[in-house]
Amino acid sequence: MLLILLLAISCRARERVLHLTPNTVMDAALKGGESHWYRINLPPGQFADLVVEQRGIDVKLQLYRPDGRPFSQVDSPNGTQGPEPLPLLGATGPLRLEVYSDDQKAAAGRYAVRIGAVRPATGRDRARVAAERDFAAAKELQERGGSASLRAVAAKLEQTISQFEILGNLGRAADASYALGRVRIKLNEPAAAVPALQKSLAAFRASGDRNAEGRTINSLCPAYLSMGLPREALACDYNALAFALGSPSGEANALNNLGRAQESLGRAEEALVSYDQALILWRRLGLRSKEGLTLSNRGNLLGALGQTQRALDDLDRTLSLLEENSKAGALEIRGYLRSQAGQPGPAAKDLARALDLHRRAGDRRGEAVALNDLGLLYQSLDRKKARRAFDEAAAIFRELGDRSNEAVVSVNRGRLRAGDGDLSGAEADFEWARKAFVAAGQPLNEAMALLGLAKVQRERGDLLGALRTVETSLARIEALRTQPGSLALRTSFFASYQDPFGFAVDTAMELHGREPRGGYDAKALETAERARARTLLDALAQAGANPWQRVDPALQAREAAAREGLEAAYQRRQALVGSGASATQLEAAERDLRQHLGELERLEAAISHSAPPDATFQPLSLEAIRKATLAPDTLLLEYALGERRSFLWVVSSRDLHSYELPRKADLEEAAQKAHGLLADRRRTLVRREVEPALARLSRLLLGPAVSQLDRHCLVVVPDGALHLIPFGALPDPAAEGVPLLTHHEIVSVPSASSLAALRLEAAARKPAPALVAVLADPVFESTDPRVASRRPRPAPSAPGRSRRFPRLRFSREEARDLLSLAPPGERLLALDFAASHELATSGALGRFRILHFATHAIVDTEQPELSGIVLSMVDELGRPRDGLLRTYQIYQLHLPADLAVLSACETALGKNIRGEGVVGLTRAFFHAGARRVMVSLWPVEDRATADLMHRFYEGLFRRGRTPAEALRQAQDDMRRQPNRQDPHFWGGFVLQGDWR
């Protein structure tokens, strides 16, 4: 009490008397961290209607009783603009009002004290004062933190909303509804937050309060995202961005939220652009903590994309920007990524530090999350510690009433118990979690609990029960697989849920061993097909294989054009901001930007509400595979690699045979060794090792099925590292001393179902009218003699350029030789500078049935979207230009070719993604419309490639062979030539797709 009195006495010298003259305004300036004191003389029984209007600075109001005790604090959630209402009832002595800013770094601003009515208090006046005090009390209670306090805050706010509505004060009811929505978000109750925020938004919109409207939209967008409504969130974020124009901090916040929505829809590239734009603004504003939060979001996305090092770099930077008490989330992400990168020590330190920060802050939810992550890490280090961490995490989530997260921990603990042989305990954990996930409407998490139950059933010997249970798990996964809007996200989604498919395959084959006539081997094959190349099937469906199942293409095209227009408008506006443009120019640019934002918002909403059938192509059954893909002279060889053992299915038009193979690790080691030897240019050093390596691989992969390899055409569906192997170069186990291609045509396909989809898509379109287009011998350097200015000089780096490329002189000969062999028909020969990125993306190549690229290629196995075909990197004057035709750009092209030949190094390679196979250039050309693609598995020798291509096209054009037979014969002829017997020279090219 003494301290309060001393404070009051010390303030009296600085306080001013606030004269309660009705309908007057008193204006004042205020700096960050500064306080102004006012003395208010209002007799008992009187009422005064006061409002403090904020004008560029966020102020708080604290009212003190005559004895110096504080009794009412006001801080409405409206930032630096808007009213802070303070209705007063009189007292027996003078009241004191403190107007202050508690942000020492806040820019100076102004506020105005507006005095309204001053009159004897009515019952309605007293009710209004009571409502405002309840609102203030809720705010004060909220600052104490903790979920228990927040629930009490929510209850008080609901009461306050009712009080304001009874009084007819809809503006303050909207403020309280907004505050309630924010509290519900903090309680992780987005479904309850959204109605409160929508209610406040409608009121603010009706009153014309654009500042409050924009603030509410910014809160509503992430709530939609938390509810699993990413399209609604996206449309909301575009609206928020329109409101934020002119406010750099609001714009940055909207861009950050927009990135999160784009990320959730699988638009990874767009999300990264949004995060990058937000980061630029945060840095200009010097808001380090905000920059850190956006960097954390970007790092999390990069980690999900498999770009672990870039993600870790972002998170390292994040942690250098954030205050200590804000680092827990970034530490958790970094700890998880470090554990995935095989760094258990640093990962444990990060997670332990995150746990400590959560505990210091009293953040029980964060504490439980960190404990769960530590439990996952400890599973391979100290299983007792893992069990304790899971138990503690589950107890905290139970205390918080968070059944969904408790169920996640229960699944993790169940896996631990199952590994320790406690099947009853594991079953109890999985079953409890399953029921909780069903109640919460979380089918993906339910799928993981079902997989756990299936594994327990199998351990107990109930194979049939295990297969039935895991089938239910697969149904949950496949029902949601198509929901992410982007094919890229579907790829990562499906890769994350491959374990149930592998378990189902292995269980079905175990049943086949017990009941050979039960059809379980066919069941296993069909399950393997369900797990393969599903994103490619979806891409083919979207490209036209199932045109009746697509979203309205006109609407999609308008949406894509609107997004491009928005990006261009944003860049124009940003350029003006940095150029000192006039206010009139900036206003015009912002009007243009708002128009683009509005158009895109409308289109996103239209797509969201149209809810069309999904564009999918279902995997085929065994009988459908036979009918759709296999002729009497054809065999399908489909591989599935497993952790304990692998399988091979050999399918003919009449029969199915299945074989057990060694485990994945052994087969991949042999495949990688053989590929490395074949690709090595030091032929004299490795030639002696190649033959035994290929012989061993043939025994492993083909030996068990040697009696079945009696058909001319072999269609191979590889798995894992088997994509690196040219099966035609393997020794034929039925004919000692000759490669498999001597007696067999060999093609590879991502899956049998994708082959059927390629055929269906090709049958639904008209053949391209022109014959062949060839792009060859591009110009890579300004020092090239073909450049008009002969003066040697290094070319400045062009976009996408990271290394120098030697000229491929034989590619010119290869191109001209190809055209000399071709029959009459429309042709295109693009050499030198004409072999350009502009030509490739112009749409001109869509007229040709055969596309041939003779040049270099870049293969990025970590970021396959950045792989590409290298075209001319300079123009005729030696000026640099972007010559890299990237994978993601090929995806956007329309190339309905019968054959695309990528006569460059390693064009068959890419990122090997579980369940999808190799994602790279080949997949991009399939998506663009090519029916078959010929690509290389290792760096090919220029002269040998030209020789192979001559033989290939001679067989194709002059002898009327199919592409598969033409390639087989060309390779067989080459291997018989002097100095060409080594498969390094002839075996690197493979045909993928439809061989017919």
JSON list of C-alpha atoms in Angstrom, two decimals, residues 671-849:
[
{"chain": "A", "resi": 671, "resn": "ALA", "atom": "CA", "xyz": [22.35, -52.42, -57.94]},
{"chain": "A", "resi": 672, "resn": "GLN", "atom": "CA", "xyz": [24.25, -49.33, -56.83]},
{"chain": "A", "resi": 673, "resn": "LYS", "atom": "CA", "xyz": [27.59, -51.10, -57.21]},
{"chain": "A", "resi": 674, "resn": "ALA", "atom": "CA", "xyz": [26.72, -52.25, -60.74]},
{"chain": "A", "resi": 675, "resn": "HIS", "atom": "CA", "xyz": [25.50, -48.80, -61.73]},
{"chain": "A", "resi": 676, "resn": "GLY", "atom": "CA", "xyz": [28.65, -47.17, -60.38]},
{"chain": "A", "resi": 677, "resn": "LEU", "atom": "CA", "xyz": [30.86, -49.53, -62.38]},
{"chain": "A", "resi": 678, "resn": "LEU", "atom": "CA", "xyz": [28.84, -49.07, -65.58]},
{"chain": "A", "resi": 679, "resn": "ALA", "atom": "CA", "xyz": [28.94, -45.29, -65.24]},
{"chain": "A", "resi": 680, "resn": "ASP", "atom": "CA", "xyz": [32.66, -45.05, -64.46]},
{"chain": "A", "resi": 681, "resn": "ARG", "atom": "CA", "xyz": [34.62, -43.65, -67.40]},
{"chain": "A", "resi": 682, "resn": "ARG", "atom": "CA", "xyz": [37.85, -45.34, -66.26]},
{"chain": "A", "resi": 683, "resn": "ARG", "atom": "CA", "xyz": [37.07, -48.40, -68.34]},
{"chain": "A", "resi": 684, "resn": "THR", "atom": "CA", "xyz": [40.46, -50.10, -68.11]},
{"chain": "A", "resi": 685, "resn": "LEU", "atom": "CA", "xyz": [40.24, -50.03, -64.31]},
{"chain": "A", "resi": 686, "resn": "VAL", "atom": "CA", "xyz": [36.66, -51.24, -63.86]},
{"chain": "A", "resi": 687, "resn": "ARG", "atom": "CA", "xyz": [36.04, -53.52, -66.88]},
{"chain": "A", "resi": 688, "resn": "ARG", "atom": "CA", "xyz": [37.04, -56.65, -65.01]},
{"chain": "A", "resi": 689, "resn": "GLU", "atom": "CA", "xyz": [34.63, -55.85, -62.18]},
{"chain": "A", "resi": 690, "resn": "VAL", "atom": "CA", "xyz": [31.61, -55.08, -64.37]},
{"chain": "A", "resi": 691, "resn": "GLU", "atom": "CA", "xyz": [30.93, -58.61, -65.60]},
{"chain": "A", "resi": 692, "resn": "PRO", "atom": "CA", "xyz": [30.79, -60.32, -62.16]},
{"chain": "A", "resi": 693, "resn": "ALA", "atom": "CA", "xyz": [28.75, -57.43, -60.72]},
{"chain": "A", "resi": 694, "resn": "LEU", "atom": "CA", "xyz": [26.15, -57.74, -63.49]},
{"chain": "A", "resi": 695, "resn": "ALA", "atom": "CA", "xyz": [26.16, -61.53, -63.24]},
{"chain": "A", "resi": 696, "resn": "ARG", "atom": "CA", "xyz": [25.46, -61.37, -59.50]},
{"chain": "A", "resi": 697, "resn": "LEU", "atom": "CA", "xyz": [22.65, -58.87, -60.01]},
{"chain": "A", "resi": 698, "resn": "SER", "atom": "CA", "xyz": [21.11, -61.07, -62.69]},
{"chain": "A", "resi": 699, "resn": "ARG", "atom": "CA", "xyz": [21.16, -64.06, -60.35]},
{"chain": "A", "resi": 700, "resn": "LEU", "atom": "CA", "xyz": [19.48, -62.02, -57.62]},
{"chain": "A", "resi": 701, "resn": "LEU", "atom": "CA", "xyz": [16.82, -60.35, -59.77]},
{"chain": "A", "resi": 702, "resn": "LEU", "atom": "CA", "xyz": [16.15, -62.81, -62.59]},
{"chain": "A", "resi": 703, "resn": "GLY", "atom": "CA", "xyz": [17.57, -66.15, -61.47]},
{"chain": "A", "resi": 704, "resn": "PRO", "atom": "CA", "xyz": [14.52, -67.32, -59.48]},
{"chain": "A", "resi": 705, "resn": "ALA", "atom": "CA", "xyz": [12.26, -66.72, -62.51]},
{"chain": "A", "resi": 706, "resn": "VAL", "atom": "CA", "xyz": [14.56, -68.05, -65.24]},
{"chain": "A", "resi": 707, "resn": "SER", "atom": "CA", "xyz": [12.08, -70.71, -66.34]},
{"chain": "A", "resi": 708, "resn": "GLN", "atom": "CA", "xyz": [9.43, -68.07, -67.01]},
{"chain": "A", "resi": 709, "resn": "LEU", "atom": "CA", "xyz": [11.49, -65.71, -69.18]},
{"chain": "A", "resi": 710, "resn": "ASP", "atom": "CA", "xyz": [10.25, -67.20, -72.43]},
{"chain": "A", "resi": 711, "resn": "ARG", "atom": "CA", "xyz": [8.47, -64.18, -73.96]},
{"chain": "A", "resi": 712, "resn": "HIS", "atom": "CA", "xyz": [9.99, -61.68, -76.37]},
{"chain": "A", "resi": 713, "resn": "CYS", "atom": "CA", "xyz": [8.97, -58.49, -74.60]},
{"chain": "A", "resi": 714, "resn": "LEU", "atom": "CA", "xyz": [9.78, -57.89, -70.93]},
{"chain": "A", "resi": 715, "resn": "VAL", "atom": "CA", "xyz": [8.04, -54.97, -69.18]},
{"chain": "A", "resi": 716, "resn": "VAL", "atom": "CA", "xyz": [9.89, -54.15, -65.96]},
{"chain": "A", "resi": 717, "resn": "VAL", "atom": "CA", "xyz": [8.38, -52.27, -63.03]},
{"chain": "A", "resi": 718, "resn": "PRO", "atom": "CA", "xyz": [11.46, -51.55, -60.87]},
{"chain": "A", "resi": 719, "resn": "ASP", "atom": "CA", "xyz": [11.55, -50.42, -57.26]},
{"chain": "A", "resi": 720, "resn": "GLY", "atom": "CA", "xyz": [14.07, -48.39, -55.28]},
{"chain": "A", "resi": 721, "resn": "ALA", "atom": "CA", "xyz": [17.61, -48.48, -56.63]},
{"chain": "A", "resi": 722, "resn": "LEU", "atom": "CA", "xyz": [16.59, -50.98, -59.32]},
{"chain": "A", "resi": 723, "resn": "HIS", "atom": "CA", "xyz": [15.64, -47.87, -61.35]},
{"chain": "A", "resi": 724, "resn": "LEU", "atom": "CA", "xyz": [19.40, -47.40, -61.85]},
{"chain": "A", "resi": 725, "resn": "ILE", "atom": "CA", "xyz": [19.81, -50.68, -63.72]},
{"chain": "A", "resi": 726, "resn": "PRO", "atom": "CA", "xyz": [19.62, -51.23, -67.50]},
{"chain": "A", "resi": 727, "resn": "PHE", "atom": "CA", "xyz": [17.97, -54.66, -67.38]},
{"chain": "A", "resi": 728, "resn": "GLY", "atom": "CA", "xyz": [18.92, -55.25, -70.99]},
{"chain": "A", "resi": 729, "resn": "ALA", "atom": "CA", "xyz": [22.60, -55.26, -70.01]},
{"chain": "A", "resi": 730, "resn": "LEU", "atom": "CA", "xyz": [22.14, -57.98, -67.38]},
{"chain": "A", "resi": 731, "resn": "PRO", "atom": "CA", "xyz": [23.32, -61.45, -68.44]},
{"chain": "A", "resi": 732, "resn": "ASP", "atom": "CA", "xyz": [20.44, -63.61, -69.64]},
{"chain": "A", "resi": 733, "resn": "PRO", "atom": "CA", "xyz": [20.12, -66.37, -67.01]},
{"chain": "A", "resi": 734, "resn": "ALA", "atom": "CA", "xyz": [18.72, -68.68, -69.71]},
{"chain": "A", "resi": 735, "resn": "ALA", "atom": "CA", "xyz": [21.48, -68.04, -72.27]},
{"chain": "A", "resi": 736, "resn": "GLU", "atom": "CA", "xyz": [24.94, -67.89, -70.75]},
{"chain": "A", "resi": 737, "resn": "GLY", "atom": "CA", "xyz": [27.31, -65.27, -72.11]},
{"chain": "A", "resi": 738, "resn": "VAL", "atom": "CA", "xyz": [24.82, -62.92, -73.76]},
{"chain": "A", "resi": 739, "resn": "PRO", "atom": "CA", "xyz": [22.94, -59.92, -72.36]},
{"chain": "A", "resi": 740, "resn": "LEU", "atom": "CA", "xyz": [19.21, -60.10, -71.83]},
{"chain": "A", "resi": 741, "resn": "LEU", "atom": "CA", "xyz": [18.50, -57.70, -74.70]},
{"chain": "A", "resi": 742, "resn": "THR", "atom": "CA", "xyz": [19.87, -60.19, -77.24]},
{"chain": "A", "resi": 743, "resn": "HIS", "atom": "CA", "xyz": [16.62, -62.14, -77.15]},
{"chain": "A", "resi": 744, "resn": "HIS", "atom": "CA", "xyz": [14.24, -59.68, -75.47]},
{"chain": "A", "resi": 745, "resn": "GLU", "atom": "CA", "xyz": [12.78, -56.24, -75.99]},
{"chain": "A", "resi": 746, "resn": "ILE", "atom": "CA", "xyz": [12.92, -54.52, -72.61]},
{"chain": "A", "resi": 747, "resn": "VAL", "atom": "CA", "xyz": [11.04, -51.44, -71.43]},
{"chain": "A", "resi": 748, "resn": "SER", "atom": "CA", "xyz": [10.42, -50.06, -67.96]},
{"chain": "A", "resi": 749, "resn": "VAL", "atom": "CA", "xyz": [7.28, -48.40, -66.61]},
{"chain": "A", "resi": 750, "resn": "PRO", "atom": "CA", "xyz": [6.53, -46.75, -63.25]},
{"chain": "A", "resi": 751, "resn": "SER", "atom": "CA", "xyz": [3.62, -49.17, -62.78]},
{"chain": "A", "resi": 752, "resn": "ALA", "atom": "CA", "xyz": [1.38, -51.37, -64.90]},
{"chain": "A", "resi": 753, "resn": "SER", "atom": "CA", "xyz": [-1.53, -49.04, -64.14]},
{"chain": "A", "resi": 754, "resn": "SER", "atom": "CA", "xyz": [0.40, -45.99, -65.39]},
{"chain": "A", "resi": 755, "resn": "LEU", "atom": "CA", "xyz": [1.08, -47.84, -68.66]},
{"chain": "A", "resi": 756, "resn": "ALA", "atom": "CA", "xyz": [-2.65, -48.39, -69.12]},
{"chain": "A", "resi": 757, "resn": "ALA", "atom": "CA", "xyz": [-3.25, -44.71, -68.34]},
{"chain": "A", "resi": 758, "resn": "LEU", "atom": "CA", "xyz": [-0.66, -43.63, -70.92]},
{"chain": "A", "resi": 759, "resn": "ARG", "atom": "CA", "xyz": [-2.41, -45.73, -73.54]},
{"chain": "A", "resi": 760, "resn": "LEU", "atom": "CA", "xyz": [-5.83, -44.39, -72.63]},
{"chain": "A", "resi": 761, "resn": "GLU", "atom": "CA", "xyz": [-4.58, -40.80, -72.73]},
{"chain": "A", "resi": 762, "resn": "ALA", "atom": "CA", "xyz": [-2.91, -41.35, -76.12]},
{"chain": "A", "resi": 763, "resn": "ALA", "atom": "CA", "xyz": [-6.03, -42.98, -77.55]},
{"chain": "A", "resi": 764, "resn": "ALA", "atom": "CA", "xyz": [-8.17, -40.01, -76.52]},
{"chain": "A", "resi": 765, "resn": "ARG", "atom": "CA", "xyz": [-6.18, -37.46, -78.51]},
{"chain": "A", "resi": 766, "resn": "LYS", "atom": "CA", "xyz": [-5.48, -36.74, -82.15]},
{"chain": "A", "resi": 767, "resn": "PRO", "atom": "CA", "xyz": [-1.99, -37.59, -83.39]},
{"chain": "A", "resi": 768, "resn": "ALA", "atom": "CA", "xyz": [0.36, -34.61, -83.66]},
{"chain": "A", "resi": 769, "resn": "PRO", "atom": "CA", "xyz": [0.42, -33.43, -87.29]},
{"chain": "A", "resi": 770, "resn": "ALA", "atom": "CA", "xyz": [4.18, -32.92, -87.76]},
{"chain": "A", "resi": 771, "resn": "LEU", "atom": "CA", "xyz": [6.88, -35.58, -87.79]},
{"chain": "A", "resi": 772, "resn": "VAL", "atom": "CA", "xyz": [10.02, -34.69, -85.83]},
{"chain": "A", "resi": 773, "resn": "ALA", "atom": "CA", "xyz": [11.61, -31.75, -84.01]},
{"chain": "A", "resi": 774, "resn": "VAL", "atom": "CA", "xyz": [15.32, -31.79, -83.15]},
{"chain": "A", "resi": 775, "resn": "LEU", "atom": "CA", "xyz": [17.10, -29.38, -80.81]},
{"chain": "A", "resi": 776, "resn": "ALA", "atom": "CA", "xyz": [20.87, -29.89, -80.86]},
{"chain": "A", "resi": 777, "resn": "ASP", "atom": "CA", "xyz": [24.31, -28.32, -80.46]},
{"chain": "A", "resi": 778, "resn": "PRO", "atom": "CA", "xyz": [23.24, -25.24, -78.42]},
{"chain": "A", "resi": 779, "resn": "VAL", "atom": "CA", "xyz": [25.67, -22.41, -77.69]},
{"chain": "A", "resi": 780, "resn": "PHE", "atom": "CA", "xyz": [26.75, -22.43, -74.05]},
{"chain": "A", "resi": 781, "resn": "GLU", "atom": "CA", "xyz": [29.52, -19.80, -73.86]},
{"chain": "A", "resi": 782, "resn": "SER", "atom": "CA", "xyz": [30.20, -16.33, -75.23]},
{"chain": "A", "resi": 783, "resn": "THR", "atom": "CA", "xyz": [33.66, -17.61, -76.20]},
{"chain": "A", "resi": 784, "resn": "ASP", "atom": "CA", "xyz": [32.07, -20.05, -78.66]},
{"chain": "A", "resi": 785, "resn": "PRO", "atom": "CA", "xyz": [33.22, -19.26, -82.26]},
{"chain": "A", "resi": 786, "resn": "ARG", "atom": "CA", "xyz": [29.56, -19.08, -83.32]},
{"chain": "A", "resi": 787, "resn": "VAL", "atom": "CA", "xyz": [29.05, -15.86, -81.31]},
{"chain": "A", "resi": 788, "resn": "ALA", "atom": "CA", "xyz": [29.02, -12.81, -83.64]},
{"chain": "A", "resi": 789, "resn": "SER", "atom": "CA", "xyz": [31.60, -10.90, -81.59]},
{"chain": "A", "resi": 790, "resn": "ARG", "atom": "CA", "xyz": [34.74, -12.98, -81.80]},
{"chain": "A", "resi": 791, "resn": "ARG", "atom": "CA", "xyz": [36.49, -11.14, -78.97]},
{"chain": "A", "resi": 792, "resn": "PRO", "atom": "CA", "xyz": [36.83, -13.75, -76.21]},
{"chain": "A", "resi": 793, "resn": "ARG", "atom": "CA", "xyz": [35.19, -12.81, -72.96]},
{"chain": "A", "resi": 794, "resn": "PRO", "atom": "CA", "xyz": [33.53, -14.80, -70.22]},
{"chain": "A", "resi": 795, "resn": "ALA", "atom": "CA", "xyz": [29.77, -14.70, -70.25]},
{"chain": "A", "resi": 796, "resn": "PRO", "atom": "CA", "xyz": [28.18, -13.33, -67.08]},
{"chain": "A", "resi": 797, "resn": "SER", "atom": "CA", "xyz": [26.25, -15.95, -65.20]},
{"chain": "A", "resi": 798, "resn": "ALA", "atom": "CA", "xyz": [22.73, -16.45, -66.46]},
{"chain": "A", "resi": 799, "resn": "PRO", "atom": "CA", "xyz": [19.75, -17.49, -64.34]},
{"chain": "A", "resi": 800, "resn": "GLY", "atom": "CA", "xyz": [19.97, -21.15, -63.34]},
{"chain": "A", "resi": 801, "resn": "ARG", "atom": "CA", "xyz": [23.59, -21.40, -64.46]},
{"chain": "A", "resi": 802, "resn": "SER", "atom": "CA", "xyz": [25.99, -23.01, -62.00]},
{"chain": "A", "resi": 803, "resn": "ARG", "atom": "CA", "xyz": [28.68, -24.63, -64.17]},
{"chain": "A", "resi": 804, "resn": "ARG", "atom": "CA", "xyz": [30.32, -24.59, -67.59]},
{"chain": "A", "resi": 805, "resn": "PHE", "atom": "CA", "xyz": [29.27, -26.95, -70.37]},
{"chain": "A", "resi": 806, "resn": "PRO", "atom": "CA", "xyz": [31.61, -28.14, -73.14]},
{"chain": "A", "resi": 807, "resn": "ARG", "atom": "CA", "xyz": [30.26, -28.12, -76.67]},
{"chain": "A", "resi": 808, "resn": "LEU", "atom": "CA", "xyz": [28.91, -31.47, -77.90]},
{"chain": "A", "resi": 809, "resn": "ARG", "atom": "CA", "xyz": [30.17, -31.43, -81.48]},
{"chain": "A", "resi": 810, "resn": "PHE", "atom": "CA", "xyz": [28.81, -34.85, -82.40]},
{"chain": "A", "resi": 811, "resn": "SER", "atom": "CA", "xyz": [25.29, -33.77, -81.39]},
{"chain": "A", "resi": 812, "resn": "ARG", "atom": "CA", "xyz": [25.17, -31.68, -84.61]},
{"chain": "A", "resi": 813, "resn": "GLU", "atom": "CA", "xyz": [26.11, -34.71, -86.66]},
{"chain": "A", "resi": 814, "resn": "GLU", "atom": "CA", "xyz": [23.58, -36.74, -84.68]},
{"chain": "A", "resi": 815, "resn": "ALA", "atom": "CA", "xyz": [20.79, -34.26, -85.48]},
{"chain": "A", "resi": 816, "resn": "ARG", "atom": "CA", "xyz": [21.48, -34.05, -89.22]},
{"chain": "A", "resi": 817, "resn": "ASP", "atom": "CA", "xyz": [21.88, -37.80, -89.47]},
{"chain": "A", "resi": 818, "resn": "LEU", "atom": "CA", "xyz": [18.50, -38.28, -87.78]},
{"chain": "A", "resi": 819, "resn": "LEU", "atom": "CA", "xyz": [16.76, -36.02, -90.29]},
{"chain": "A", "resi": 820, "resn": "SER", "atom": "CA", "xyz": [18.46, -37.70, -93.22]},
{"chain": "A", "resi": 821, "resn": "LEU", "atom": "CA", "xyz": [16.95, -41.00, -92.10]},
{"chain": "A", "resi": 822, "resn": "ALA", "atom": "CA", "xyz": [13.46, -39.62, -91.45]},
{"chain": "A", "resi": 823, "resn": "PRO", "atom": "CA", "xyz": [10.66, -40.17, -93.98]},
{"chain": "A", "resi": 824, "resn": "PRO", "atom": "CA", "xyz": [8.88, -37.22, -95.60]},
{"chain": "A", "resi": 825, "resn": "GLY", "atom": "CA", "xyz": [6.96, -35.03, -93.22]},
{"chain": "A", "resi": 826, "resn": "GLU", "atom": "CA", "xyz": [7.07, -31.69, -91.46]},
{"chain": "A", "resi": 827, "resn": "ARG", "atom": "CA", "xyz": [10.37, -31.31, -89.58]},
{"chain": "A", "resi": 828, "resn": "LEU", "atom": "CA", "xyz": [12.06, -28.80, -87.34]},
{"chain": "A", "resi": 829, "resn": "LEU", "atom": "CA", "xyz": [15.84, -28.56, -86.92]},
{"chain": "A", "resi": 830, "resn": "ALA", "atom": "CA", "xyz": [16.94, -26.09, -84.26]},
{"chain": "A", "resi": 831, "resn": "LEU", "atom": "CA", "xyz": [20.73, -25.77, -84.03]},
{"chain": "A", "resi": 832, "resn": "ASP", "atom": "CA", "xyz": [23.03, -23.25, -82.38]},
{"chain": "A", "resi": 833, "resn": "PHE", "atom": "CA", "xyz": [21.17, -20.25, -80.92]},
{"chain": "A", "resi": 834, "resn": "ALA", "atom": "CA", "xyz": [17.84, -21.56, -82.23]},
{"chain": "A", "resi": 835, "resn": "ALA", "atom": "CA", "xyz": [18.04, -24.49, -79.79]},
{"chain": "A", "resi": 836, "resn": "SER", "atom": "CA", "xyz": [16.63, -22.22, -77.13]},
{"chain": "A", "resi": 837, "resn": "HIS", "atom": "CA", "xyz": [14.49, -22.10, -74.05]},
{"chain": "A", "resi": 838, "resn": "GLU", "atom": "CA", "xyz": [12.13, -19.75, -75.90]},
{"chain": "A", "resi": 839, "resn": "LEU", "atom": "CA", "xyz": [11.51, -22.34, -78.63]},
{"chain": "A", "resi": 840, "resn": "ALA", "atom": "CA", "xyz": [11.00, -25.17, -76.12]},
{"chain": "A", "resi": 841, "resn": "THR", "atom": "CA", "xyz": [8.38, -23.23, -74.16]},
{"chain": "A", "resi": 842, "resn": "SER", "atom": "CA", "xyz": [6.68, -21.49, -77.11]},
{"chain": "A", "resi": 843, "resn": "GLY", "atom": "CA", "xyz": [4.19, -24.29, -77.79]},
{"chain": "A", "resi": 844, "resn": "ALA", "atom": "CA", "xyz": [5.73, -25.03, -81.19]},
{"chain": "A", "resi": 845, "resn": "LEU", "atom": "CA", "xyz": [7.01, -28.46, -80.09]},
{"chain": "A", "resi": 846, "resn": "GLY", "atom": "CA", "xyz": [3.47, -29.63, -79.36]},
{"chain": "A", "resi": 847, "resn": "ARG", "atom": "CA", "xyz": [2.96, -30.20, -83.12]},
{"chain": "A", "resi": 848, "resn": "PHE", "atom": "CA", "xyz": [5.53, -33.02, -83.40]},
{"chain": "A", "resi": 849, "resn": "ARG", "atom": "CA", "xyz": [5.23, -36.77, -82.91]}
]
